[in-house]
Amino acid sequence: MEYEEPKFFQVMKYGIEADRDVIDMVSGNPDWEPPTALREALAAYAELPSAEFQYPPSEGIRDLREAIAVRRGVDVDRIVLTNGTGEANYLGMARALERGAGDEALLMDPVYPYYPGKTELLGGEPTLVPTERDGGLDVDAVRAAASEDTALVVLNTPNNPTGAVYAIEKVREVVGIAESVDALVLVDEVYDRFDHTGSFESALSLDSDRVIVTSGFSKSMAITGFRVGYAILPDAHVDAAKTRHMLVNVAGSRPAQYAVSHALEATEPEYYAEARERLADRIDAFTEALEAAGAEYTRPDGGFYVLARFEGFPGTMENVKRLIDEAGVAGMPGDTFGTARDDWLRFALVTPRSLEAAERLVDYFSER
Amino acid sequence: MEYEEPKFFQVMKYGIEADRDVIDMVSGNPDWEPPTALREALAAYAELPSAEFQYPPSEGIRDLREAIAVRRGVDVDRIVLTNGTGEANYLGMARALERGAGDEALLMDPVYPYYPGKTELLGGEPTLVPTERDGGLDVDAVRAAASEDTALVVLNTPNNPTGAVYAIEKVREVVGIAESVDALVLVDEVYDRFDHTGSFESALSLDSDRVIVTSGFSKSMAITGFRVGYAILPDAHVDAAKTRHMLVNVAGSRPAQYAVSHALEATEPEYYAEARERLADRIDAFTEALEAAGAEYTRPDGGFYVLARFEGFPGTMENVKRLIDEAGVAGMPGDTFGTARDDWLRFALVTPRSLEAAERLVDYFSER
């Protein structure tokens, strides 16, 4: 079973133990402040009567579910709050795979490594489907891969690691293909607040009974450690997801849900815009430097990762360690993300030292 | 798939909507204060730098794992922090059932309804094994039920709902039986701070590579909504549990782990003793009243539930509703907990109105 964290930790550990200053571009942890209202709400929660410290409803506290329902334009009964987007994906994928509609999950390549990991945990068979050169959705490839055994298609938009933002028309076509083979489509939209194109459209707009949308507040509120996410399921699949959620986790953590609920209500659009603009500036600077270093790269339309390929320097773990030792920059090996980009490296721009890292890369590759 | 919460919510809802005052003896939510240090730590956490709001290690924050290791006398590497004891049980049961060592889980009857629910979710087959009249472990019954298909035996001591505290010698015999059929034994000790006999001994004292122990802080710190629990696994099974934990939940909620960690360090034994003594007083008063009402009952050796049987008044959902309407006391139907006590009712003593409830029961049954 292959998934991100072990390699991720391996690289982090190597970077920390290195005999020099290393800029961490490995983790997906936002480096900016959470909303002020989140801190305030958590402090206020600590003073509440002890009854407020007991089990929330299994599907999550009502206020937060209602706020999500309004923002997302869906019925509140379709929403299950989860222990981060990770659990939301687990619940949605489990539902698709347990229906007796086949064992195969189609995953786009490059792939976020938890998806094949979860598929195998659930007894399913992951199949990697090629995407376009820039990471865009290749509808013909999905069509060619789909069969009666396909139970699930997983999409992630804005995408980790490619930064692609899928055109909604292509997502609609994929949903049509899924329908023809009795598959469900799970769309992980956790990076939806980091759309740099202004054209991102949620798969919820398709209003399809085949579509499960997942998301969370880890990235948008800079709180990956709080573990507050959600799944929005079609009516026919909500009860199964709730049952699994209850049997696995009973409920999510109430202080975290409470803090997010208040922060969601109180936080102005400017907060999200500021984070997005900060990232866009970093992307500009970083990709300019990549250009100068003669690297091939994908300029992300969304999210905060950049994939880059340096001639004669494939994205192996060995080269990642070399880059740490010789350039002082830690990225992730491309082969963590399936087969499509195993020549590449992934850099996370959630560090104020992104520009400095870019300069180090320029220097390093100009001297080789 | 049958489990407690739906029936639990059904009864709660009926009680709330009843046209009279109803004393809630349904939920397992402690009604006393959490440790002061827990509130303080949560408030302090809200002020920490934002880096402290990001992913904790998947297996949980180090300080808390180390504190548990010291208290439990085990190597810290064997400990995985989980989203409550519920997830700890899920991970341990999954590990036992996924080894190719059989599909059957032996569960003691009366049974905490999540155990059969989780077994079925994991593709296993639950088999209910009778216990002694007072809820004690019936080793011969376990031996008679065990077979090559048995992969798992689940014990819960102190027990919900019977209040039995299992003699460690009997647990040792069950572990011997498990060994002979290649099964693991999961011992859920979440009520270990509520041992009224002074004789409870953890299954960890057996030092067996067959034993998984689970527990959590929901009950002992009166924070069922925080979701901080843990599994202690034999070396050979830790990695599998960590992998599943990561693929399902990524990590637990950090503010909750942080608050529990500080509270565990700072809280004196008096805090736990006070809660235990309060419960012992309630048990005395409640069982005296049951005696006066002519009921049969099991006096709990541990935990905070009392099972009672009223002649001619079986513990059906219908009678539970009748008791709400006619006596103003809400309990749980015995048939929620397997087959052994379907004539009985379960009352949770986590309300300051336990004595008042007992008096209502005396009045009600003396007038019938």
XYZ file of C-alpha atoms in Angstrom:
736
model
C 0.000 0.000 0.000
C 1.621 3.208 -1.145
C 0.596 6.621 0.093
C 2.106 10.015 0.625
C 2.890 10.303 4.305
C 5.730 7.813 4.694
C 7.678 9.319 1.769
C 6.648 12.746 2.956
C 8.029 12.011 6.440
C 11.111 10.419 4.950
C 11.902 13.621 3.060
C 11.023 15.884 6.009
C 13.276 13.871 8.299
C 16.115 13.935 5.822
C 15.737 17.711 5.498
C 15.707 18.292 9.246
C 18.769 16.117 9.795
C 20.712 17.698 6.928
C 23.929 19.487 7.831
C 22.754 22.814 6.398
C 19.811 25.196 6.133
C 16.992 23.597 4.114
C 13.865 25.315 2.796
C 10.873 23.004 3.321
C 8.719 22.796 0.203
C 7.412 19.355 1.110
C 4.454 19.798 3.406
C 1.025 21.079 2.415
C 0.693 23.103 5.623
C -0.349 26.714 5.001
C 2.150 29.153 6.549
C -0.255 32.024 7.096
C -2.552 32.957 9.959
C -5.920 31.258 10.500
C -8.925 33.609 10.644
C -8.960 35.716 13.817
C -12.491 34.540 14.516
C -11.236 30.957 14.646
C -8.840 31.687 17.487
C -11.504 33.701 19.294
C -14.125 30.994 18.944
C -11.772 28.285 20.210
C -10.905 30.384 23.267
C -14.617 31.046 23.870
C -15.397 27.328 23.528
C -12.946 26.562 26.341
C -15.262 28.454 28.735
C -18.560 26.867 27.716
C -20.570 24.707 30.120
C -19.356 21.106 30.190
C -22.472 19.877 28.368
C -20.973 21.537 25.271
C -17.943 19.250 25.628
C -20.020 16.128 24.995
C -20.793 14.219 21.773
C -21.901 16.438 18.902
C -24.402 14.861 16.529
C -22.582 12.125 14.618
C -23.050 13.973 11.314
C -21.623 17.141 12.881
C -22.851 20.293 14.616
C -25.941 21.727 13.026
C -24.739 25.355 12.627
C -21.741 24.376 10.549
C -23.712 21.971 8.376
C -26.281 24.698 7.728
C -23.630 27.272 6.859
C -22.074 24.827 4.382
C -25.503 24.053 2.927
C -26.102 27.753 2.273
C -22.663 28.362 0.800
C -22.881 25.247 -1.375
C -26.547 25.563 -2.297
C -27.505 22.050 -1.219
C -29.921 20.506 1.246
C -28.388 20.287 4.722
C -29.410 16.627 4.991
C -26.871 15.734 2.315
C -23.930 16.963 4.419
C -21.802 14.833 6.742
C -19.029 16.593 8.674
C -15.900 14.462 8.777
C -12.459 14.240 10.356
C -10.917 16.336 7.579
C -11.319 15.922 3.842
C -9.365 12.681 4.244
C -12.256 10.977 6.006
C -14.755 12.543 3.592
C -12.893 10.913 0.698
C -12.742 7.616 2.557
C -16.522 7.648 3.153
C -17.375 8.603 -0.409
C -15.000 6.094 -1.967
C -16.247 3.341 0.363
C -19.828 4.036 -0.642
C -18.998 3.807 -4.348
C -17.056 0.566 -3.937
C -19.457 -1.262 -1.597
C -22.530 -1.112 -3.854
C -21.804 -4.244 -5.865
C -21.327 -2.012 -8.926
C -17.757 -3.146 -9.559
C -14.355 -2.996 -7.861
C -12.452 -0.546 -10.028
C -11.613 3.065 -9.186
C -10.379 5.297 -12.010
C -7.785 7.740 -10.660
C -6.202 10.520 -12.676
C -2.424 10.275 -13.147
C -0.556 12.168 -11.612
C -2.438 11.004 -8.547
C -2.676 12.177 -4.974
C -1.270 9.045 -3.314
C -3.996 8.644 -0.702
C -6.499 7.772 -3.430
C -4.869 4.495 -4.493
C -4.108 3.819 -0.816
C -7.751 4.222 0.182
C -8.937 2.221 -2.821
C -6.790 -0.742 -1.822
C -7.786 -0.444 1.839
C -11.395 -0.728 0.697
C -10.720 -3.822 -1.401
C -10.955 -1.957 -4.717
C -8.634 -1.926 -7.723
C -7.066 1.420 -8.637
C -6.542 2.141 -12.336
C -4.462 5.171 -13.294
C -5.872 7.203 -16.189
C -3.574 9.564 -18.092
C -4.305 13.284 -18.041
C -3.275 15.937 -20.544
C 0.260 17.277 -20.548
C -0.756 20.245 -18.361
C -2.728 18.002 -15.984
C -6.119 18.779 -17.557
C -8.822 16.135 -17.634
C -8.559 13.781 -20.647
C -12.165 12.751 -21.194
C -11.314 10.293 -23.974
C -8.856 8.518 -21.698
C -11.531 8.228 -19.008
C -13.970 6.851 -21.594
C -11.420 4.321 -22.816
C -10.680 3.162 -19.277
C -14.276 2.890 -18.050
C -15.926 -0.525 -18.007
C -18.668 -2.427 -16.249
C -16.218 -3.068 -13.423
C -15.757 0.661 -12.798
C -17.501 1.685 -9.572
C -15.827 5.024 -8.941
C -14.051 7.900 -10.657
C -12.049 10.230 -8.405
C -11.333 13.788 -9.535
C -9.425 16.470 -7.636
C -9.858 20.049 -8.788
C -7.998 22.352 -8.282
C -5.502 19.531 -8.497
C -2.722 18.368 -6.235
C -0.021 18.036 -7.590
C -0.576 19.509 -11.078
C -2.476 22.698 -10.220
C -4.975 21.992 -13.017
C -8.502 23.387 -12.657
C -10.888 21.132 -14.551
C -13.331 22.705 -16.994
C -16.848 21.978 -15.736
C -17.895 20.750 -19.194
C -15.268 18.033 -19.021
C -16.405 17.059 -15.544
C -19.937 16.817 -16.929
C -18.720 14.454 -19.636
C -16.970 12.290 -17.068
C -20.180 12.135 -15.038
C -21.984 10.997 -18.195
C -19.443 8.219 -18.686
C -19.813 7.219 -15.025
C -23.555 7.027 -15.451
C -23.198 4.684 -18.424
C -21.196 2.184 -16.333
C -23.035 2.693 -12.996
C -20.097 4.446 -11.357
C -20.076 7.351 -8.899
C -17.826 10.391 -9.328
C -16.107 11.755 -6.232
C -14.819 15.299 -6.700
C -12.358 16.499 -4.061
C -12.569 20.307 -4.049
C -10.468 21.035 -0.970
C -8.438 23.639 -2.895
C -11.490 25.488 -4.216
C -10.516 28.703 -2.391
C -7.224 28.680 -4.303
C -8.511 29.031 -7.836
C -6.184 31.429 -9.649
C -8.221 31.481 -12.857
C -11.517 32.761 -11.513
C -13.201 30.086 -13.636
C -13.447 27.197 -11.179
C -16.945 25.770 -10.920
C -17.962 23.174 -8.338
C -19.234 19.804 -9.552
C -22.303 20.497 -7.413
C -23.469 22.777 -10.227
C -24.083 19.642 -12.310
C -26.833 18.670 -9.854
C -26.179 14.995 -10.518
C -27.190 12.029 -8.373
C -23.869 10.452 -9.387
C -21.656 13.128 -7.827
C -20.134 13.181 -4.341
C -18.298 16.403 -3.487
C -15.768 16.550 -0.649
C -13.966 19.468 0.874
C -12.725 20.892 4.153
C -11.236 23.821 6.004
C -7.659 22.553 6.447
C -6.264 24.600 3.605
C -8.728 27.487 3.344
C -8.425 28.360 7.067
C -4.817 27.215 7.480
C -5.731 24.561 10.050
C -4.630 21.183 8.694
C -4.391 19.926 12.283
C -8.012 20.640 13.217
C -9.510 17.929 11.011
C -12.780 19.460 9.859
C -14.010 18.412 6.444
C -17.257 17.335 4.846
C -18.856 15.157 2.218
C -21.934 16.191 0.224
C -23.619 13.035 -1.017
C -26.589 12.322 -3.273
C -29.693 11.463 -1.226
C -29.441 7.756 -2.039
C -25.985 7.494 -0.494
C -26.134 9.719 2.591
C -27.313 7.076 5.051
C -24.583 4.613 4.100
C -21.932 7.287 4.601
C -23.418 8.325 7.945
C -23.463 4.730 9.127
C -19.821 4.182 8.237
C -18.862 7.507 9.790
C -20.595 6.522 13.011
C -19.099 3.056 13.132
C -15.565 4.275 12.404
C -15.370 7.617 14.262
C -18.683 8.042 16.158
C -18.375 11.817 15.534
C -15.812 14.511 14.754
C -14.073 16.682 17.331
C -16.451 19.301 18.684
C -14.043 22.125 19.653
C -12.662 22.077 16.117
C -16.132 22.064 14.531
C -17.245 24.884 16.823
C -14.250 27.066 15.976
C -14.657 26.482 12.236
C -18.370 27.178 12.391
C -17.839 30.600 13.945
C -14.908 31.399 11.682
C -16.904 30.496 8.571
C -19.619 32.924 9.584
C -17.337 35.780 10.640
C -14.574 35.661 8.043
C -14.771 38.175 5.197
C -13.941 37.269 1.564
C -10.818 39.429 1.919
C -9.197 36.818 4.135
C -9.375 34.175 1.416
C -8.478 36.644 -1.333
C -5.376 37.726 0.540
C -4.124 34.145 0.888
C -4.837 33.472 -2.770
C -3.009 36.614 -3.898
C -0.036 35.831 -1.711
C 0.179 32.445 -3.387
C -0.229 33.917 -6.853
C 2.746 36.225 -6.165
C 4.814 33.279 -5.000
C 3.831 31.296 -8.084
C 4.923 34.185 -10.315
C 8.293 34.488 -8.659
C 8.890 30.763 -8.427
C 7.962 29.932 -12.016
C 10.023 32.885 -13.308
C 13.005 31.413 -11.498
C 12.253 27.966 -12.911
C 12.210 29.535 -16.345
C 15.589 31.097 -15.638
C 16.901 27.746 -14.436
C 15.876 26.173 -17.733
C 13.328 23.877 -16.093
C 10.120 22.594 -17.584
C 7.194 23.394 -15.295
C 3.436 23.470 -15.043
C 2.114 26.828 -14.010
C -0.705 26.023 -11.553
C -4.187 27.345 -12.286
C -5.120 26.485 -8.702
C -3.743 25.266 -5.399
C -0.242 25.840 -4.107
C 1.956 23.199 -5.694
C 4.301 23.515 -8.650
C 5.626 20.581 -10.646
C 9.014 21.087 -12.270
C 11.353 18.975 -14.374
C 15.073 19.627 -14.592
C 16.868 18.092 -17.566
C 19.011 15.155 -16.516
C 17.734 15.305 -12.945
C 14.703 12.935 -12.643
C 12.458 13.280 -9.594
C 13.698 10.252 -7.710
C 14.079 10.039 -3.942
C 17.842 9.954 -4.516
C 17.753 13.271 -6.370
C 15.407 14.772 -3.794
C 17.994 14.012 -1.120
C 20.728 15.402 -3.325
C 18.790 18.622 -3.780
C 18.463 18.916 -0.013
C 22.173 18.358 0.545
C 23.505 20.373 -2.364
C 20.909 23.124 -2.895
C 19.128 23.359 0.469
C 15.667 22.886 -1.023
C 13.328 20.010 -0.094
C 10.659 18.936 -2.603
C 8.728 15.730 -3.166
C 9.752 13.028 -5.654
C 7.399 12.919 -8.647
C 7.028 9.157 -8.456
C 5.018 9.667 -5.262
C 2.222 10.798 -7.579
C 1.758 7.842 -9.877
C 3.632 7.294 -13.114
C 2.896 10.375 -15.238
C 5.380 12.695 -13.597
C 8.037 10.408 -12.202
C 10.642 12.604 -13.882
C 9.373 15.653 -11.997
C 9.607 17.242 -8.566
C 6.762 18.795 -6.609
C 7.328 22.009 -4.682
C 4.789 23.319 -2.162
C 4.721 27.116 -2.060
C 3.459 27.359 1.501
C 6.608 28.987 2.789
C 7.568 32.660 2.860
C 10.950 31.504 1.535
C 9.587 30.402 -1.862
C 11.554 33.052 -3.738
C 14.742 32.234 -1.878
C 14.215 28.567 -2.725
C 13.759 29.482 -6.375
C 17.044 31.398 -6.344
C 18.803 28.423 -4.812
C 17.427 26.230 -7.585
C 18.574 28.687 -10.252
C 22.074 28.795 -8.774
C 22.265 25.059 -8.357
C 21.154 24.128 -11.849
C 23.179 26.862 -13.562
C 26.319 25.470 -11.940
C 25.723 21.841 -12.857
C -26.506 -3.108 10.470
C -27.671 -2.474 13.995
C -25.898 -0.168 16.419
C -26.697 1.981 19.381
C -26.974 5.519 18.116
C -30.146 5.352 16.057
C -32.090 3.738 18.932
C -30.306 6.047 21.317
C -31.389 9.085 19.287
C -34.875 7.665 18.894
C -35.263 7.477 22.676
C -33.646 10.884 23.256
C -35.962 12.474 20.728
C -39.023 10.836 22.243
C -37.956 12.060 25.682
C -37.413 15.634 24.527
C -40.736 15.774 22.725
C -42.671 14.232 25.618
C -45.366 16.375 27.168
C -43.755 16.268 30.634
C -40.491 16.520 32.530
C -38.274 13.559 31.672
C -35.041 12.534 33.408
C -32.509 11.481 30.775
C -30.782 8.223 31.720
C -30.037 7.342 28.113
C -26.808 9.028 27.118
C -23.333 8.073 28.301
C -22.259 11.722 28.591
C -20.638 12.513 31.948
C -22.459 15.353 33.702
C -19.516 16.618 35.729
C -16.780 19.156 35.009
C -13.749 18.294 32.869
C -10.363 18.878 34.556
C -9.592 22.585 35.005
C -6.272 22.060 33.248
C -8.120 20.880 30.156
C -10.036 24.145 29.789
C -6.860 26.127 30.466
C -4.825 24.198 27.917
C -7.474 24.603 25.229
C -7.584 28.367 25.829
C -3.778 28.512 25.711
C -3.724 26.489 22.495
C -5.953 29.104 20.826
C -3.072 31.612 21.183
C -0.254 29.443 19.851
C 1.595 30.284 16.622
C -0.235 29.040 13.547
C 2.374 26.328 12.922
C 0.856 24.569 15.944
C -2.485 24.462 14.107
C -1.081 22.190 11.373
C -1.045 18.390 11.033
C 0.110 16.595 14.150
C 1.995 13.356 13.522
C -0.497 10.830 12.153
C -0.079 8.594 15.223
C -0.731 11.580 17.506
C 1.238 14.237 19.379
C 4.346 12.861 21.019
C 3.791 14.280 24.540
C 0.457 12.562 24.942
C 1.709 9.249 23.561
C 4.622 9.369 25.980
C 2.403 10.171 28.950
C 0.174 7.228 28.064
C 3.209 4.984 27.635
C 4.393 5.860 31.143
C 0.985 5.424 32.726
C 0.381 2.134 30.921
C 3.930 0.799 31.195
C 4.336 0.091 27.487
C 6.696 1.187 24.741
C 5.537 4.461 23.161
C 5.900 2.965 19.678
C 2.962 0.664 20.374
C 0.547 3.584 20.859
C -1.665 5.135 18.173
C -3.842 8.098 19.174
C -7.265 7.848 17.605
C -10.484 9.776 17.070
C -11.917 8.494 20.362
C -12.029 4.929 21.624
C -14.476 4.274 18.792
C -11.769 4.588 16.164
C -9.322 2.653 18.347
C -11.767 -0.264 18.409
C -12.295 0.012 14.666
C -8.534 -0.129 14.002
C -7.932 -3.033 16.353
C -10.883 -5.058 15.080
C -9.894 -4.382 11.467
C -6.377 -5.631 12.131
C -7.654 -8.857 13.677
C -10.097 -9.520 10.836
C -7.823 -8.645 7.897
C -5.048 -11.146 8.694
C -6.553 -14.117 6.894
C -6.965 -15.807 10.276
C -10.719 -16.195 9.986
C -13.838 -14.031 9.755
C -15.482 -14.555 13.101
C -15.543 -12.126 16.024
C -16.646 -13.463 19.410
C -18.577 -10.764 21.267
C -19.851 -11.082 24.815
C -23.646 -10.924 25.257
C -24.963 -8.439 26.441
C -23.004 -6.540 23.842
C -22.155 -2.906 23.239
C -23.917 -2.503 19.884
C -21.036 -0.841 18.045
C -19.058 -4.100 18.226
C -21.353 -6.131 15.959
C -21.804 -3.023 13.799
C -18.069 -2.620 13.301
C -17.606 -6.355 12.742
C -20.137 -6.325 9.923
C -18.701 -3.138 8.409
C -15.350 -4.928 8.258
C -16.817 -7.973 6.532
C -16.622 -10.161 9.638
C -19.205 -12.395 11.304
C -20.233 -11.508 14.860
C -21.021 -14.406 17.211
C -22.601 -13.585 20.557
C -21.176 -15.562 23.489
C -23.204 -15.827 26.700
C -21.813 -14.330 29.906
C -22.596 -15.257 33.492
C -25.800 -14.077 35.102
C -24.026 -11.046 36.610
C -22.258 -10.231 33.344
C -18.973 -11.910 34.346
C -16.830 -13.580 31.710
C -17.853 -17.214 31.014
C -14.576 -18.783 29.933
C -16.171 -22.137 29.096
C -18.639 -20.414 26.777
C -15.779 -18.650 25.008
C -13.930 -21.966 24.674
C -17.029 -23.664 23.267
C -17.561 -20.870 20.723
C -13.959 -20.547 19.530
C -12.979 -22.270 16.303
C -10.434 -22.028 13.507
C -12.637 -19.330 11.956
C -12.336 -17.105 15.044
C -10.076 -14.135 14.315
C -11.044 -11.854 17.169
C -12.446 -11.832 20.692
C -13.727 -8.482 21.994
C -13.901 -7.853 25.724
C -15.066 -4.683 27.462
C -14.119 -4.264 31.109
C -15.449 -2.498 33.145
C -18.423 -3.450 31.026
C -21.123 -1.423 29.305
C -23.960 -2.277 29.931
C -23.547 -4.870 32.740
C -21.001 -3.090 34.951
C -19.004 -6.328 35.291
C -15.268 -6.050 35.969
C -13.547 -9.116 34.531
C -11.142 -11.056 36.736
C -7.702 -10.879 35.137
C -7.298 -14.669 35.487
C -10.332 -15.178 33.286
C -9.013 -12.704 30.728
C -5.757 -14.673 30.745
C -7.683 -17.872 29.998
C -9.510 -16.190 27.117
C -6.168 -15.030 25.707
C -4.948 -18.651 25.906
C -8.009 -19.794 23.968
C -7.415 -17.035 21.389
C -3.831 -18.176 20.978
C -4.948 -21.735 20.272
C -7.148 -20.589 17.348
C -4.877 -17.744 16.095
C -7.246 -15.008 17.248
C -6.443 -11.595 18.731
C -8.149 -10.287 21.866
C -9.230 -6.646 21.897
C -9.908 -5.328 25.393
C -11.787 -2.032 25.552
C -10.884 -0.460 28.910
C -12.472 2.968 28.420
C -14.193 2.719 31.820
C -11.012 1.785 33.698
C -11.163 4.930 35.841
C -14.593 3.833 37.051
C -13.661 0.601 38.797
C -15.707 0.439 42.003
C -14.059 -2.765 43.269
C -10.463 -1.615 43.406
C -9.548 -4.937 41.791
C -9.561 -4.027 38.091
C -6.378 -5.025 36.326
C -5.577 -4.020 32.761
C -5.089 -6.759 30.157
C -1.727 -5.113 29.464
C -0.468 -6.841 32.617
C -0.682 -10.132 30.706
C 2.097 -8.871 28.435
C 0.708 -10.905 25.540
C 1.404 -10.440 21.840
C -2.246 -11.410 21.276
C -3.743 -8.488 23.197
C -4.837 -5.098 21.847
C -5.949 -2.641 24.533
C -8.076 0.394 23.680
C -9.142 3.316 25.805
C -9.719 7.043 25.737
C -10.419 10.199 27.689
C -14.094 10.712 26.778
C -15.408 9.298 30.020
C -12.500 9.845 32.405
C -12.226 13.571 31.560
C -15.916 14.117 30.769
C -15.205 15.115 27.166
C -17.045 12.676 24.900
C -17.110 15.375 22.196
C -13.339 15.854 21.997
C -12.618 12.459 20.418
C -9.281 11.499 21.903
C -8.650 7.801 22.382
C -5.862 5.339 21.759
C -4.986 1.791 20.815
C -2.024 -0.095 22.271
C -1.082 -2.844 19.843
C 1.430 -5.696 19.877
C 4.546 -4.801 17.853
C 3.534 -7.042 14.950
C 0.279 -5.150 14.425
C 1.172 -1.495 14.990
C 2.122 -0.658 11.419
C -1.098 -2.043 9.971
C -3.145 0.012 12.419
C -1.140 3.157 11.673
C -1.610 2.667 7.949
C -5.364 2.304 8.289
C -5.530 5.279 10.652
C -3.651 7.399 8.132
C -5.729 6.303 5.166
C -9.030 6.824 6.989
C -8.403 9.911 9.140
C -4.884 11.181 8.297
C -4.552 12.278 11.953
C -6.661 13.180 14.981
C -7.683 16.722 15.964
C -4.716 18.584 17.406
C -6.429 21.094 19.757
C -8.201 18.186 21.448
C -4.985 16.134 21.751
C -3.131 19.152 23.092
C -5.750 19.882 25.755
C -5.898 16.242 26.856
C -2.123 15.997 26.980
C -1.838 18.920 29.386
C -4.809 17.780 31.435
C -3.370 14.283 31.803
C -0.169 15.706 33.184
C -1.757 18.256 35.501
C -4.768 16.418 36.887
C -4.443 14.916 40.356
C -5.817 11.459 41.259
C -8.439 13.255 43.397
C -10.254 14.396 40.254
C -10.859 10.826 39.107
C -11.584 9.613 42.644
C -14.217 12.284 43.112
C -16.043 11.299 39.924
C -15.876 7.642 40.901
C -17.194 8.309 44.405
C -20.016 10.449 43.077
C -21.043 7.570 40.836
C -20.737 5.045 43.664
C -23.146 7.167 45.755
C -25.585 7.338 42.858
C -25.330 3.583 42.366
C -26.095 3.023 46.051
C -29.148 5.243 45.975
C -30.403 3.966 42.645
C -30.039 0.256 43.430
C -31.674 0.752 46.843
C -34.639 2.258 45.082
C -34.713 -0.587 42.590
C -34.759 -2.983 45.518
C -37.707 -1.084 46.963
C -39.457 -1.201 43.603
C -39.124 -4.989 43.575
C -36.871 -4.962 40.507
C -34.149 -7.402 39.662
C -30.872 -5.565 38.999
C -27.153 -5.992 38.501
C -25.132 -3.882 40.863
C -22.264 -2.574 38.710
C -18.690 -3.277 39.797
C -17.551 -0.626 37.335
C -18.754 2.051 34.950
C -21.924 4.068 35.286
C -24.745 1.957 33.906
C -27.306 -0.122 35.805
C -29.359 -2.891 34.239
C -32.746 -3.525 35.806
C -35.658 -5.855 35.160
C -39.185 -5.092 36.270
C -41.560 -8.051 36.474
C -44.103 -7.975 33.667
C -42.415 -4.996 32.029
C -39.884 -6.264 29.439
C -37.280 -3.829 28.111
C -38.840 -3.196 24.721
C -38.849 0.126 22.891
C -42.601 0.273 23.541
C -42.085 0.003 27.286
C -39.223 2.503 27.186
C -41.607 5.030 25.638
C -44.263 4.155 28.171
C -41.811 4.767 31.008
C -41.022 8.166 29.525
C -44.700 9.115 29.241
C -45.942 7.616 32.488
C -42.959 7.829 34.863
C -40.805 10.585 33.348
C -37.687 8.428 33.180
C -35.843 7.619 29.929
C -33.702 4.459 29.784
C -32.474 2.240 26.967
C -34.241 -0.923 25.800
C -32.279 -4.048 26.766
C -32.602 -5.542 23.307
C -30.194 -2.853 22.083
C -27.490 -4.918 23.773
C -27.846 -8.318 22.126
C -30.127 -11.066 23.333
C -29.057 -11.770 26.928
C -30.897 -8.896 28.540
C -33.755 -8.148 26.207
C -36.094 -8.246 29.207
C -34.075 -5.520 30.922
C -33.645 -1.750 30.815
C -30.348 0.129 30.993
C -30.089 3.314 33.038
C -27.086 5.645 32.761
C -26.315 7.331 36.089
C -24.636 10.367 34.551
C -27.277 12.768 35.797
C -27.519 14.575 39.122
C -31.177 13.508 39.100
C -30.422 9.787 39.491
C -32.057 9.594 42.920
C -35.127 11.478 41.729
C -35.382 9.067 38.809
C -35.158 6.141 41.194
C -38.008 7.570 43.267
C -40.134 7.993 40.160
C -39.492 4.338 39.282
C -40.451 3.219 42.795
C -43.678 5.209 42.638
C -44.515 4.036 39.148
C -43.993 0.336 39.758
C -45.663 0.345 43.173
C -48.821 1.779 41.587
C -48.987 -0.675 38.697
